[in-house]
mmCIF file of C-alpha atoms in Angstrom:
data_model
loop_
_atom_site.group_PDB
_atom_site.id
_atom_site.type_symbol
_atom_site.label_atom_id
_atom_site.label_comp_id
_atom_site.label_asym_id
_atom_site.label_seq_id
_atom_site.Cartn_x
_atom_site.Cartn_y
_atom_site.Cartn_z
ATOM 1 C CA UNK A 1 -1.073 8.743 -4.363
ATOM 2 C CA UNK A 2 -4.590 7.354 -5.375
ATOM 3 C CA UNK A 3 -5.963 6.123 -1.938
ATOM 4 C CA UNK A 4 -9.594 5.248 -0.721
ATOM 5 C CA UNK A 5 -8.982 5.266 3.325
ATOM 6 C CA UNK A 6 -11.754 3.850 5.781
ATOM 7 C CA UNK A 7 -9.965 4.443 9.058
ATOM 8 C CA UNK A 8 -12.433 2.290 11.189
ATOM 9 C CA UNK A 9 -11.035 -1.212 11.264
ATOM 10 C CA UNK A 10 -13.769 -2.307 13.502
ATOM 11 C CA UNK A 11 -17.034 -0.583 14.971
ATOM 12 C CA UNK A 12 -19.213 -1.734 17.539
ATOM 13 C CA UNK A 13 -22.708 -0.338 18.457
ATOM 14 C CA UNK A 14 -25.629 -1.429 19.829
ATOM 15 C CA UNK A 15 -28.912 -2.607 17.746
ATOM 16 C CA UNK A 16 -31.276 0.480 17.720
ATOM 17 C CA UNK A 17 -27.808 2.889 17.971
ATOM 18 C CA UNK A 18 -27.365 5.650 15.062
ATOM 19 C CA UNK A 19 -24.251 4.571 12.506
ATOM 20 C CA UNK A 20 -21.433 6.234 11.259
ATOM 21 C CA UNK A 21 -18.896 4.675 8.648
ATOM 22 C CA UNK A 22 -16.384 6.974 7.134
ATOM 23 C CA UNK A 23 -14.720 6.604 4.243
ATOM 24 C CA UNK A 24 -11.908 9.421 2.705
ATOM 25 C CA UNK A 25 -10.008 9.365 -0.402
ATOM 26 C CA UNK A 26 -7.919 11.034 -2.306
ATOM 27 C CA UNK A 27 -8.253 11.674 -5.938
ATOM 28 C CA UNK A 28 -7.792 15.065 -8.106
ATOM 29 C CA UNK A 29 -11.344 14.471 -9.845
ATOM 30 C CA UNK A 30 -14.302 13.792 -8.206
ATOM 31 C CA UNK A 31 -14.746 10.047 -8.869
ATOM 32 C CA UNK A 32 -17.478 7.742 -8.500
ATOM 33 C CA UNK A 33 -18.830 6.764 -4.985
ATOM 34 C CA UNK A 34 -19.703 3.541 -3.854
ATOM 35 C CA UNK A 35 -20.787 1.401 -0.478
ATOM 36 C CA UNK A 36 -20.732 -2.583 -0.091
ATOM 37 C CA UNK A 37 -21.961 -4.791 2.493
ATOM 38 C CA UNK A 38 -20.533 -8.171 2.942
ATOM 39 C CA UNK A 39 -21.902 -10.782 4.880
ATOM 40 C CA UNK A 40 -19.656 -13.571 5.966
ATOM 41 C CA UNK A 41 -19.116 -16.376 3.489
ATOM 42 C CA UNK A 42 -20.902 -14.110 0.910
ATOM 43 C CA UNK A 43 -20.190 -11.679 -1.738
ATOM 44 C CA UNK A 44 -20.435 -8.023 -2.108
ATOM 45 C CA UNK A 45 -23.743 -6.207 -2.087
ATOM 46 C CA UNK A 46 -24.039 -2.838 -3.311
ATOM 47 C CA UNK A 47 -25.629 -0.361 -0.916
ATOM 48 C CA UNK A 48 -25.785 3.064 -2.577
ATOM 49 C CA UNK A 49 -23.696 4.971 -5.532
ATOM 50 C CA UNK A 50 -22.837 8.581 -6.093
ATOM 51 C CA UNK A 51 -22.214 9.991 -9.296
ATOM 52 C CA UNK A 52 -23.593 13.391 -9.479
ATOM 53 C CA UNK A 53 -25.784 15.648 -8.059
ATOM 54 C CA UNK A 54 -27.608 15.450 -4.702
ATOM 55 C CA UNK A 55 -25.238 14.777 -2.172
ATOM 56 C CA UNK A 56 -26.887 12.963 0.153
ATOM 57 C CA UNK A 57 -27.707 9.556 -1.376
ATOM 58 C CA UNK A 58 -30.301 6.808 -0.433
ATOM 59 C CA UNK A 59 -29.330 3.380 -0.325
ATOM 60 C CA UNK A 60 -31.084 0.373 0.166
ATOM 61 C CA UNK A 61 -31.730 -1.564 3.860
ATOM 62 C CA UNK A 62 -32.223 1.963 5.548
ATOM 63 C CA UNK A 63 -28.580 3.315 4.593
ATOM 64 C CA UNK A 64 -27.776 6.885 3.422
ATOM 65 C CA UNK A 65 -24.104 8.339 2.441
ATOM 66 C CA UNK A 66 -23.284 12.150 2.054
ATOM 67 C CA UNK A 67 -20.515 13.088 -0.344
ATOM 68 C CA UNK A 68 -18.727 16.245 1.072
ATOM 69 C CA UNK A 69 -16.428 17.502 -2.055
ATOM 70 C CA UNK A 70 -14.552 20.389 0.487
ATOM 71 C CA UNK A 71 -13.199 16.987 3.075
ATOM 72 C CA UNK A 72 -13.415 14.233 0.108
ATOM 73 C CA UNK A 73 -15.559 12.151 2.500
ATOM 74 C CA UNK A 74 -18.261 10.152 1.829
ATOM 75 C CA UNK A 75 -19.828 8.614 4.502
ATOM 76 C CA UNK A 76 -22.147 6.031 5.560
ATOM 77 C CA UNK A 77 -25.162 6.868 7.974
ATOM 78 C CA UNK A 78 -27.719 4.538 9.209
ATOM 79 C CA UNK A 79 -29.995 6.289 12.069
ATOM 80 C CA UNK A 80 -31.112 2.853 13.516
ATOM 81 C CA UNK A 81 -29.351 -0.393 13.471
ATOM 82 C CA UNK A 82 -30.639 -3.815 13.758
ATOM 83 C CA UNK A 83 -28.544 -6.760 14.237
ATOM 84 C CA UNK A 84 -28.686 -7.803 10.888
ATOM 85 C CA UNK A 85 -26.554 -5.127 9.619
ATOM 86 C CA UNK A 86 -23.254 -6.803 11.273
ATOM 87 C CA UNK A 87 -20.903 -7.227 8.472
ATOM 88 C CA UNK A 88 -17.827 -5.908 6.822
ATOM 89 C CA UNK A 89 -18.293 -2.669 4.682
ATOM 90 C CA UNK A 90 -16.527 -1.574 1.779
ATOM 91 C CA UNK A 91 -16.154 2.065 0.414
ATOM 92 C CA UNK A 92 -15.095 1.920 -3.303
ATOM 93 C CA UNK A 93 -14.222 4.461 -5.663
ATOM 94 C CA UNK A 94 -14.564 5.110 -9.362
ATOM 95 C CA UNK A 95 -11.388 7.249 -10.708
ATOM 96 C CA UNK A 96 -12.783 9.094 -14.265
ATOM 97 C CA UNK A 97 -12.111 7.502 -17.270
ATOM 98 C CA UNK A 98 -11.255 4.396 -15.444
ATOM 99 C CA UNK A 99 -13.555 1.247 -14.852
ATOM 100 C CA UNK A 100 -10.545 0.126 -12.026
ATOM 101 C CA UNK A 101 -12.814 0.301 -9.057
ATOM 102 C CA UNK A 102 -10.604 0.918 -5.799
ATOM 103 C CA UNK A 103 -12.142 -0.774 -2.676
ATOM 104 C CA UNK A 104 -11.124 0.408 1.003
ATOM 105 C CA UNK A 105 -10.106 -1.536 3.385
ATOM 106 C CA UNK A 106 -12.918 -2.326 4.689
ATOM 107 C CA UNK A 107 -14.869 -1.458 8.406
ATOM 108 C CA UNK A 108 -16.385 -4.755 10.528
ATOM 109 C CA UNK A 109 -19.724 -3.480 12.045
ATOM 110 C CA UNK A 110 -20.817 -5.845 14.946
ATOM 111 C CA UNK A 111 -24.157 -4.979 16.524
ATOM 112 C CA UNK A 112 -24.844 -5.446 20.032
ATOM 113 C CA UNK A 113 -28.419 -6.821 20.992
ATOM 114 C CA UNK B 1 -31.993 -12.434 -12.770
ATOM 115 C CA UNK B 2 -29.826 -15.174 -10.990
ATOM 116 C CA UNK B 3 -27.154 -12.621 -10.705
ATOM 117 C CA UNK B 4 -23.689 -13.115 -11.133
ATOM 118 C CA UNK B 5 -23.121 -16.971 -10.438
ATOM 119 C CA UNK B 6 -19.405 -18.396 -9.820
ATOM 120 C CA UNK B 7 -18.352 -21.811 -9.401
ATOM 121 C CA UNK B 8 -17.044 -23.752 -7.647
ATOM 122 C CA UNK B 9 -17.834 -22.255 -4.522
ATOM 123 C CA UNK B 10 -15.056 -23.921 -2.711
ATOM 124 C CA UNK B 11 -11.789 -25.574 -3.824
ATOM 125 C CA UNK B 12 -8.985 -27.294 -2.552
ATOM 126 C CA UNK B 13 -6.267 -28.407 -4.324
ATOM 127 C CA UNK B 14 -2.725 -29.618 -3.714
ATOM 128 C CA UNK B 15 0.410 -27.361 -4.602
ATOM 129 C CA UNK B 16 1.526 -27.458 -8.501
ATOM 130 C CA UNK B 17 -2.108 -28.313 -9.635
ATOM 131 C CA UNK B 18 -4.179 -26.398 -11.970
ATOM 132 C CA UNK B 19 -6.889 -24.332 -10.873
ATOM 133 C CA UNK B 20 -10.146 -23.072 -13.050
ATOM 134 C CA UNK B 21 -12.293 -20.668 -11.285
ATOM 135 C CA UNK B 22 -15.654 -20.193 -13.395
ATOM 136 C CA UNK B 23 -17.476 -16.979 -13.678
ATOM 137 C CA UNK B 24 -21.082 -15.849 -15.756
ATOM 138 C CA UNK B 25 -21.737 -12.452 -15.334
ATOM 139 C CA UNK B 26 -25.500 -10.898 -15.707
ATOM 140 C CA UNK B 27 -27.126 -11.048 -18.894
ATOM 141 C CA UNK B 28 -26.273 -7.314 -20.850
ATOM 142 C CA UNK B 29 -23.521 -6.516 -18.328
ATOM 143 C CA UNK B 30 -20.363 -4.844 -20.488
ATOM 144 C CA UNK B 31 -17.534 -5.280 -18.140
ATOM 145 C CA UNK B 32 -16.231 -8.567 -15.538
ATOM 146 C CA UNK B 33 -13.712 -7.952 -13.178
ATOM 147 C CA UNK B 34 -11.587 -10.674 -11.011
ATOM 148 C CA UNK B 35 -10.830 -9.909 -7.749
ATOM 149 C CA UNK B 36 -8.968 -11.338 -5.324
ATOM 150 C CA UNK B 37 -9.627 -10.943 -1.107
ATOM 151 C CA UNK B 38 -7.392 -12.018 1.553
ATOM 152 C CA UNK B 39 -7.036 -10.565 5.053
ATOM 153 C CA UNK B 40 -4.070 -9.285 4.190
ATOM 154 C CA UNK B 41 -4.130 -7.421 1.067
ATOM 155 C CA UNK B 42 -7.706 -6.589 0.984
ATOM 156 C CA UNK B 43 -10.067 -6.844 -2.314
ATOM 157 C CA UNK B 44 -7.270 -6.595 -5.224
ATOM 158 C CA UNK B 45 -8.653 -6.167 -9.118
ATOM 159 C CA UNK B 46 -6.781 -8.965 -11.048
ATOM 160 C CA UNK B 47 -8.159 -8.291 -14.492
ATOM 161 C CA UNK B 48 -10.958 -6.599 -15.881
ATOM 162 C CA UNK B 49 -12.810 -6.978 -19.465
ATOM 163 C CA UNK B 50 -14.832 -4.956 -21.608
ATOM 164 C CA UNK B 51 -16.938 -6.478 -24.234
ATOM 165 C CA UNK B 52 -15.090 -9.701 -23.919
ATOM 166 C CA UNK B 53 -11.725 -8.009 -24.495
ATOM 167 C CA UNK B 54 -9.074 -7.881 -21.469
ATOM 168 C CA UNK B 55 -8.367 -4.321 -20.693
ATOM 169 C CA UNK B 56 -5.809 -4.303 -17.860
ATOM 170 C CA UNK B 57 -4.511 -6.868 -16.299
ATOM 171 C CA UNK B 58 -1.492 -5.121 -14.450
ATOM 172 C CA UNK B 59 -3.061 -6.533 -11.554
ATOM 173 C CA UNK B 60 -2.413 -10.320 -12.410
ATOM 174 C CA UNK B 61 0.542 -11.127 -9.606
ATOM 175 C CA UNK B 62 2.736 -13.676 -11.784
ATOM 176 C CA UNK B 63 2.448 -15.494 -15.173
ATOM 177 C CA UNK B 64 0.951 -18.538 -13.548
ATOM 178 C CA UNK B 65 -2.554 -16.734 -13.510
ATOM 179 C CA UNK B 66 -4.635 -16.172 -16.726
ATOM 180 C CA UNK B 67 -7.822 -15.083 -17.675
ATOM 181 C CA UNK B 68 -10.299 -15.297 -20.659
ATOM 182 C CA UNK B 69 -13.588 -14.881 -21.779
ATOM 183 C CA UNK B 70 -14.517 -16.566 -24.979
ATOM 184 C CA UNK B 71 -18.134 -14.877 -25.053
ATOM 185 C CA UNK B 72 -20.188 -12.415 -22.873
ATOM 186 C CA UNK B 73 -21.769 -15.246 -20.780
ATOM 187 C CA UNK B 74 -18.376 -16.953 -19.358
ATOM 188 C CA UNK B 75 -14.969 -16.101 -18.036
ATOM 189 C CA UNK B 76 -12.323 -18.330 -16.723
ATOM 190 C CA UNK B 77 -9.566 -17.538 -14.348
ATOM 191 C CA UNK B 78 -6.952 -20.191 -14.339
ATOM 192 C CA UNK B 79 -3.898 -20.818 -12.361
ATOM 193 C CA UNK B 80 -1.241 -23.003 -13.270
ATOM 194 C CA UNK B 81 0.558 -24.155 -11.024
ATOM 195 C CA UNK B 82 -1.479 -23.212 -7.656
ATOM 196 C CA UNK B 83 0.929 -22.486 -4.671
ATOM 197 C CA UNK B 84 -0.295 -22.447 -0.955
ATOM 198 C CA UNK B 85 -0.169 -18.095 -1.527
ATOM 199 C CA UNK B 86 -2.432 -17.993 -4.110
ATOM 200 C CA UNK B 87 -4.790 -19.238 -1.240
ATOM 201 C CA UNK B 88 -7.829 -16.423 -1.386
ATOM 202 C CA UNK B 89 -11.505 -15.980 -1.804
ATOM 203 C CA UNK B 90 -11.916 -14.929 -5.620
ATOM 204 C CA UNK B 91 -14.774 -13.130 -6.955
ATOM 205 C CA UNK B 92 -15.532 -12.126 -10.099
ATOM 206 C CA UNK B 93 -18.236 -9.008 -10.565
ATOM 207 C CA UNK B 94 -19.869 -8.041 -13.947
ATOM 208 C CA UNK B 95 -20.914 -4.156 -14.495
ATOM 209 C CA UNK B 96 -23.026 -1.885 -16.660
ATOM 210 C CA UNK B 97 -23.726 1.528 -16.900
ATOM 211 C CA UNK B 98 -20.959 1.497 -13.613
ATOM 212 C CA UNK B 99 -22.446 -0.033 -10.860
ATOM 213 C CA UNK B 100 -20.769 -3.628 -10.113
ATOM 214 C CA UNK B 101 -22.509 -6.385 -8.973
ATOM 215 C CA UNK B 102 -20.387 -9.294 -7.131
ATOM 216 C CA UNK B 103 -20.820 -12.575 -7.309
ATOM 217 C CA UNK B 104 -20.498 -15.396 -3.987
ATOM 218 C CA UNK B 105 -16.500 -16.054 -4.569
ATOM 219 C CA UNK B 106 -14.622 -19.071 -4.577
ATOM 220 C CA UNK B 107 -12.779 -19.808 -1.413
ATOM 221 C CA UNK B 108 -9.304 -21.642 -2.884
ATOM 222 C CA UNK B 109 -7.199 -23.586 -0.704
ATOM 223 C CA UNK B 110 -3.812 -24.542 -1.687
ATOM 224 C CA UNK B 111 -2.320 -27.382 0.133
#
């Protein structure tokens, strides 16, 4: 089945700490890559996109993601966080030919000052 | 640009009332998907449009939500009659060239 899997419910670091968010899913194309950051009481920002091309992707706020095709991972990398990053992040997908985007479940970053 | 702007931001409304949730998407944008988030399901696509047109809306959970969008600067999601499950945050997101951009949600409780 079709499945976008972020296996980290919750993640907690401390501020200045290197970041890790994985995401996984399972498709038979290569779709289109996404990462959101929610804030509470807000909506969903959009961090960084792969479509094509270089694999490792720069986002906005510091982030970077690295699509690896061979473990259909794409994961989110920040090497320094600051307390303002605590919030819930999304990994979405794409599928081709589709404009369905398929969000994760969804990680809950706290930061530790 | 103001972004994708949704109102109201919060609602609360008795059981067997009608709700409107109120969406404009960004100026240009070809697509506007509804979404619905709750703790337990997650984010869940509703509906989505393209050019004003509904596309798929196999995601809609029971007859007693709709959708439209009369023209490419507003789109309605009603819900008639609200029960205490239909109790979410809703967010509607408007896309082009396929990046998605969200807007704040309405938080609807159903008493």
């Amino acid at each position: 089945a079709q499945s976008v899997t972020q296996p980290d419910i919750h993640i907690t670091v401390s501020e200045g700490a290197s970041l890790e968010l994985r995401c996984n899913y399972s498709y038979g194309a290569t779709p289109y890559l996404f990462w959101y950051v929610q804030s509470p009481g807000q909506g969903l920002q959009l961090l960084l996109k792969y479509f094509s091309g270089d694999t490792l992707v720069q986002g906005i706020k510091g982030f970077e993601a690295e699509f690896k095709r061979s473990q259909s991972s794409f994961n989110l990398r920040k090497p320094s966080v600051h307390w303002s990053d605590a919030a819930e992040y999304f990994c979405a997908v794409l599928p081709p030919g589709t404009y369905k985007y398929i969000f994760g479940t969804g990680t809950r970053l706290k930061v530790l000052a | 640009d103001a972004g994708v702007i949704q109102s109201p931001r919060h609602e609360v409304t008795e059981m067997g009332q009608e709700v409107t949730l109120r969406c404009k998407p960004i100026s240009g944008h070809d697509y506007l998907f509804w979404y619905r988030q709750t703790m337990m399901r997650g984010l869940e696509l509703l509906i989505y449009f393209n050019n004003n047109v509904p596309i798929d809306d196999s995601g809609m959970p029971e007859d007693r939500f709709s959708a439209k969008m009369p023209n490419a600067s507003f789109s309605t999601l009603k819900i008639q009659p609200s029960e205490p499950r239909d109790s979410a945050v809703y967010f509607c997101a408007s896309s082009l060239a396929q990046k998605a951009f969200f807007g704040q949600g309405t938080r609807l409780t159903v008493v």
